[in-house]
Coordinates of C-alpha atoms in Angstrom, one line a residue:
M1 CA -16.0 6.0 5.6
K2 CA -13.4 2.7 4.6
L3 CA -14.4 2.9 0.2
L4 CA -13.4 0.5 -2.2
R5 CA -13.5 -1.2 -5.8
Y6 CA -15.1 -4.7 -5.8
G7 CA -15.5 -7.2 -8.5
E8 CA -13.8 -9.0 -11.4
P9 CA -10.3 -7.6 -12.3
G10 CA -10.7 -4.5 -14.8
L11 CA -14.3 -4.7 -14.2
E12 CA -14.3 -3.2 -10.6
K13 CA -17.2 -0.7 -9.1
P14 CA -16.9 1.7 -6.3
G15 CA -18.6 0.4 -3.2
L16 CA -18.2 1.6 0.8
L17 CA -18.8 -0.8 3.5
D18 CA -20.9 -0.1 5.9
A19 CA -21.0 -0.2 9.8
A20 CA -22.2 -3.4 9.6
G21 CA -19.1 -4.6 7.2
S22 CA -21.7 -4.5 4.3
I23 CA -20.2 -3.9 1.3
R24 CA -22.4 -1.0 -0.6
D25 CA -22.7 -0.7 -4.2
L26 CA -21.2 3.8 -5.0
S27 CA -21.4 3.3 -9.0
G28 CA -25.0 5.4 -9.3
I29 CA -23.8 7.9 -7.0
V30 CA -19.6 8.4 -8.6
P31 CA -17.7 6.2 -11.9
D32 CA -14.8 5.4 -9.7
I33 CA -12.6 5.4 -6.0
A34 CA -10.7 8.3 -8.3
G35 CA -10.3 11.4 -9.0
D36 CA -12.7 13.8 -8.1
T37 CA -14.7 11.4 -6.0
L38 CA -11.0 11.8 -3.3
S39 CA -11.3 15.5 -3.3
P40 CA -12.9 16.9 -0.3
D41 CA -15.4 17.7 -1.2
G42 CA -16.0 14.7 -2.9
L43 CA -15.7 12.6 0.0
A44 CA -17.6 14.9 1.8
R45 CA -20.3 13.9 -0.6
L46 CA -20.3 10.8 0.4
A47 CA -20.5 10.7 4.2
A48 CA -23.5 12.8 3.5
I49 CA -25.0 9.6 2.1
D50 CA -26.9 7.9 4.6
P51 CA -25.1 3.8 3.3
A52 CA -28.7 2.1 3.9
T53 CA -29.6 4.0 1.1
L54 CA -27.2 2.3 -1.3
P55 CA -28.0 -1.1 -2.5
R56 CA -25.6 -3.9 -0.9
A57 CA -23.6 -6.1 -3.1
E58 CA -24.6 -9.8 -3.3
G59 CA -22.8 -12.4 -2.1
S60 CA -18.9 -11.6 -1.4
P61 CA -17.6 -10.3 -4.3
R62 CA -13.6 -10.5 -4.8
L63 CA -12.3 -7.1 -3.6
G64 CA -9.5 -5.0 -6.5
P65 CA -6.9 -2.5 -5.4
A66 CA -8.7 -0.1 -3.1
V67 CA -7.6 2.8 -5.5
M68 CA -5.5 2.8 -9.1
P69 CA -3.0 5.1 -9.1
T70 CA -3.4 8.1 -11.5
R71 CA -0.3 8.0 -12.8
N72 CA 2.0 7.1 -9.4
F73 CA 3.1 4.8 -7.1
V74 CA 5.8 6.3 -5.2
C75 CA 7.2 4.1 -2.9
V76 CA 10.0 5.1 0.0
G77 CA 13.1 3.0 0.9
L78 CA 14.3 2.4 4.0
N79 CA 11.9 3.9 6.1
Y80 CA 12.1 2.9 9.1
A81 CA 15.6 2.7 11.6
D82 CA 15.8 -1.0 12.6
H83 CA 14.4 -2.2 8.6
A84 CA 17.5 -0.1 7.9
A85 CA 19.4 -2.0 10.2
E86 CA 18.6 -5.5 9.3
T87 CA 19.3 -4.7 5.9
G88 CA 22.7 -3.4 6.6
S89 CA 21.5 -0.3 5.2
P90 CA 22.6 3.1 6.9
I91 CA 19.8 5.4 8.1
P92 CA 18.4 7.6 5.2
K93 CA 19.5 11.4 5.6
E94 CA 16.4 12.1 2.7
P95 CA 13.9 10.0 2.0
I96 CA 14.9 7.3 -0.5
L97 CA 12.7 7.2 -3.3
F98 CA 11.4 4.6 -6.6
L99 CA 8.1 4.0 -8.4
K100 CA 6.2 1.0 -8.0
S101 CA 5.0 -0.2 -12.0
L102 CA 1.6 0.4 -12.3
S103 CA 1.1 -2.9 -13.6
A104 CA 2.1 -4.2 -10.3
V105 CA -1.5 -3.3 -8.8
C106 CA -3.8 -5.6 -7.6
G107 CA -6.3 -6.8 -5.7
P108 CA -5.7 -8.1 -1.4
D109 CA -6.4 -10.5 -1.0
D110 CA -5.0 -11.7 -5.4
D111 CA -2.4 -14.1 -5.2
T112 CA 1.6 -13.1 -5.8
I113 CA 2.9 -14.1 -8.4
I114 CA 6.9 -15.3 -8.2
P115 CA 8.2 -14.7 -11.7
P116 CA 9.8 -17.2 -13.9
G117 CA 13.4 -18.3 -11.8
A118 CA 12.5 -16.1 -8.8
T119 CA 14.1 -17.4 -5.3
R120 CA 14.3 -14.4 -2.8
M121 CA 10.7 -13.5 -3.0
D122 CA 10.0 -10.9 0.4
W123 CA 7.6 -8.9 2.0
E124 CA 7.0 -5.7 3.3
V125 CA 3.6 -4.5 5.0
E126 CA 3.5 -1.3 4.5
L127 CA 1.1 2.4 5.4
G128 CA 0.2 3.5 2.1
I129 CA -0.7 7.3 1.7
V130 CA -3.6 7.8 -1.0
I131 CA -3.6 11.5 -2.4
G132 CA -7.0 13.2 -2.8
S133 CA -6.4 16.8 -4.8
L134 CA -3.8 17.9 -7.0
A135 CA -0.3 18.3 -5.2
R136 CA 2.7 20.0 -6.6
R137 CA 5.7 21.6 -4.0
V138 CA 3.8 21.2 -1.4
P139 CA 4.5 22.7 2.5
K140 CA 5.1 20.7 5.6
E141 CA 2.5 22.8 6.8
R142 CA 0.1 22.0 4.8
A143 CA 0.1 18.3 3.4
F144 CA -2.9 17.1 4.8
E145 CA -4.9 18.7 2.6
H146 CA -4.0 16.7 -0.8
V147 CA -3.8 13.6 1.8
A148 CA -7.1 11.6 1.1
G149 CA -7.1 8.3 3.1
Y150 CA -4.8 5.8 3.9
T151 CA -4.7 1.9 3.1
L152 CA -2.8 -1.3 3.4
I153 CA 0.3 -1.9 1.0
N154 CA 2.4 -5.1 0.6
D155 CA 5.7 -4.2 -1.4
V156 CA 6.5 -8.0 -2.5
S157 CA 10.0 -7.9 -3.7
E158 CA 12.1 -10.0 -5.5
R159 CA 15.0 -9.3 -3.6
E160 CA 17.7 -10.5 -6.8
W161 CA 16.0 -8.4 -9.6
Q162 CA 15.8 -5.3 -7.0
S163 CA 20.2 -6.2 -5.6
H164 CA 22.0 -8.2 -7.8
R165 CA 21.1 -7.5 -11.4
G166 CA 22.1 -4.3 -12.1
G167 CA 19.9 -1.0 -12.0
V168 CA 17.5 0.4 -9.4
W169 CA 15.3 -0.9 -7.2
D170 CA 11.9 -0.7 -10.1
K171 CA 12.4 -4.4 -11.3
G172 CA 12.6 -6.5 -8.8
K173 CA 9.4 -4.3 -7.1
G174 CA 7.3 -3.4 -10.4
F175 CA 6.6 -7.6 -11.3
E176 CA 3.0 -8.6 -12.3
T177 CA 0.6 -8.4 -8.7
F178 CA 3.7 -6.9 -6.7
G179 CA 1.9 -4.0 -5.5
P180 CA -1.6 -5.3 -3.5
I181 CA -3.5 -1.9 -2.7
G182 CA -6.2 -2.5 0.0
P183 CA -9.2 -4.1 1.1
W184 CA -9.5 -0.6 2.1
L185 CA -8.9 3.1 1.0
V186 CA -9.9 4.9 4.9
T187 CA -10.8 8.4 4.8
R188 CA -8.4 10.9 6.6
D189 CA -11.2 11.9 9.4
E190 CA -11.6 8.3 10.2
V191 CA -7.4 8.2 11.5
A192 CA -6.7 10.1 14.3
D193 CA -2.7 9.5 14.4
P194 CA -1.0 7.8 10.9
Q195 CA 1.8 8.0 13.7
A196 CA 0.4 5.4 15.5
L197 CA -0.4 2.6 13.8
R198 CA 0.3 -1.4 14.8
M199 CA 1.1 -3.0 11.9
F200 CA 2.5 -7.1 11.6
A201 CA 3.3 -10.1 8.7
D202 CA 2.7 -13.1 8.7
V203 CA 3.9 -16.3 7.0
D204 CA 2.0 -19.6 7.2
G205 CA 1.0 -18.4 10.4
K206 CA 4.1 -17.5 12.2
R207 CA 4.6 -13.5 13.0
Y208 CA 7.8 -12.4 11.2
Q209 CA 6.3 -8.4 11.1
D210 CA 5.0 -6.7 14.5
G211 CA 5.8 -3.0 14.4
S212 CA 4.5 0.8 14.4
T213 CA 4.1 3.5 12.4
R214 CA 5.6 5.4 15.4
T215 CA 9.1 4.5 14.1
M216 CA 8.8 5.9 11.0
I217 CA 11.7 7.7 9.8
F218 CA 10.2 10.9 7.9
D219 CA 6.6 10.6 8.9
V220 CA 3.9 11.2 7.0
A221 CA 3.3 14.8 6.1
T222 CA 7.1 15.6 5.1
L223 CA 6.9 12.3 2.9
V224 CA 3.8 14.5 1.4
E225 CA 6.2 17.4 1.0
Y226 CA 9.4 15.8 -0.4
V227 CA 7.4 13.2 -2.7
S228 CA 5.3 16.3 -4.3
F229 CA 8.9 18.7 -4.7
C230 CA 9.8 15.2 -7.0
F231 CA 7.0 14.2 -8.6
T232 CA 3.2 16.1 -8.6
L233 CA 1.6 13.9 -7.8
H234 CA -2.8 13.5 -9.0
P235 CA -5.4 12.2 -7.2
G236 CA -5.6 8.3 -6.2
D237 CA -2.0 8.3 -6.7
V238 CA -0.4 6.5 -3.3
I239 CA 3.1 6.8 -1.6
A240 CA 4.1 3.3 0.0
T241 CA 6.0 4.4 3.7
G242 CA 8.5 2.2 4.3
T243 CA 8.4 -0.9 6.0
P244 CA 9.6 -2.2 9.5
P245 CA 11.7 -5.0 10.7
G246 CA 10.7 -8.7 10.1
V247 CA 11.5 -8.8 6.0
G248 CA 12.5 -12.0 5.1
L249 CA 16.5 -10.3 4.0
G250 CA 16.5 -9.7 7.1
Q251 CA 16.3 -12.8 9.1
K252 CA 18.7 -14.5 11.6
P253 CA 21.0 -16.6 10.8
D254 CA 19.8 -16.6 7.0
P255 CA 17.3 -15.0 5.1
V256 CA 14.1 -16.5 4.6
F257 CA 12.3 -16.3 1.4
L258 CA 9.2 -17.8 0.1
R259 CA 7.8 -20.3 -2.3
E260 CA 5.5 -21.1 -4.1
G261 CA 2.2 -22.1 -2.0
Q262 CA 2.7 -20.2 1.3
V263 CA 0.2 -18.0 1.8
V264 CA 1.1 -14.3 3.6
K265 CA -1.2 -12.7 5.8
L266 CA -1.1 -8.8 6.7
G267 CA -2.5 -6.2 8.5
I268 CA -2.6 -2.2 9.9
E269 CA -4.1 -1.1 12.9
G270 CA -8.1 0.8 11.8
L271 CA -6.9 -0.2 7.9
G272 CA -8.3 -4.2 6.9
E273 CA -6.1 -6.8 6.8
Q274 CA -4.7 -8.4 3.3
T275 CA -4.1 -12.2 2.2
H276 CA -2.3 -13.9 -0.7
R277 CA -1.0 -16.9 -1.6
M278 CA 2.1 -17.5 -3.5
V279 CA 1.7 -19.3 -6.9
G280 CA 3.6 -20.3 -10.0
A281 CA 3.6 -18.1 -12.8
R282 CA 1.9 -20.2 -15.4

């Protein structure tokens, strides 16, 4: 299934995408794409529904974040060896974790707001793991029991605030609109191998990132095990698993950073695409 949330910001309804690409309203069935809806039993109940029996959403509504992280939006840094190399960083011996502010979460096609004075805006296409049931110190061999599915994430970054303003990475990662999630949550049964997904990111039509989850240093099961040891994960929580090479910071001979008016398009095989226009803060 492809589960989603649609409507105006803060007023999104739960829905699913049918085989014809139409949005079907789930608001009469579940309160949101969150909580018990994401449990194995909850997903099984949704899978048993004939989408044709659900109301069709009118027009072309805005898509909101596919899930709203309950408590944690965990990100993994430098999880692709070739991305670590392009940033001049050593390959991590353990996952590097940081948290993205929940106020950064937005829809998959919402504008990206450039913070006042920001000059080093960057993009990062990432596979997102969506947690479906409480995960606390989960062993690797049981990791997938706690995964509801996968989604697309752009780990928008402001590199000046990330690396040159003191403290941890979180500051450069958590501004408003820096955490678009979606367009959909694709349930685990529809992703045969999360370690074999093509992924890309374009800026104004020029391809910068062209990679695959095959080159992740720490795979999905390892990350669920490691993150759930550090943080108790709740249904709807998201783990962004890192980005392949091709970010703006890594361009040679000079870095390339985003400017107002530019358009970033990114996607992952089977998980959909996002499009964001860069806009100045108002």
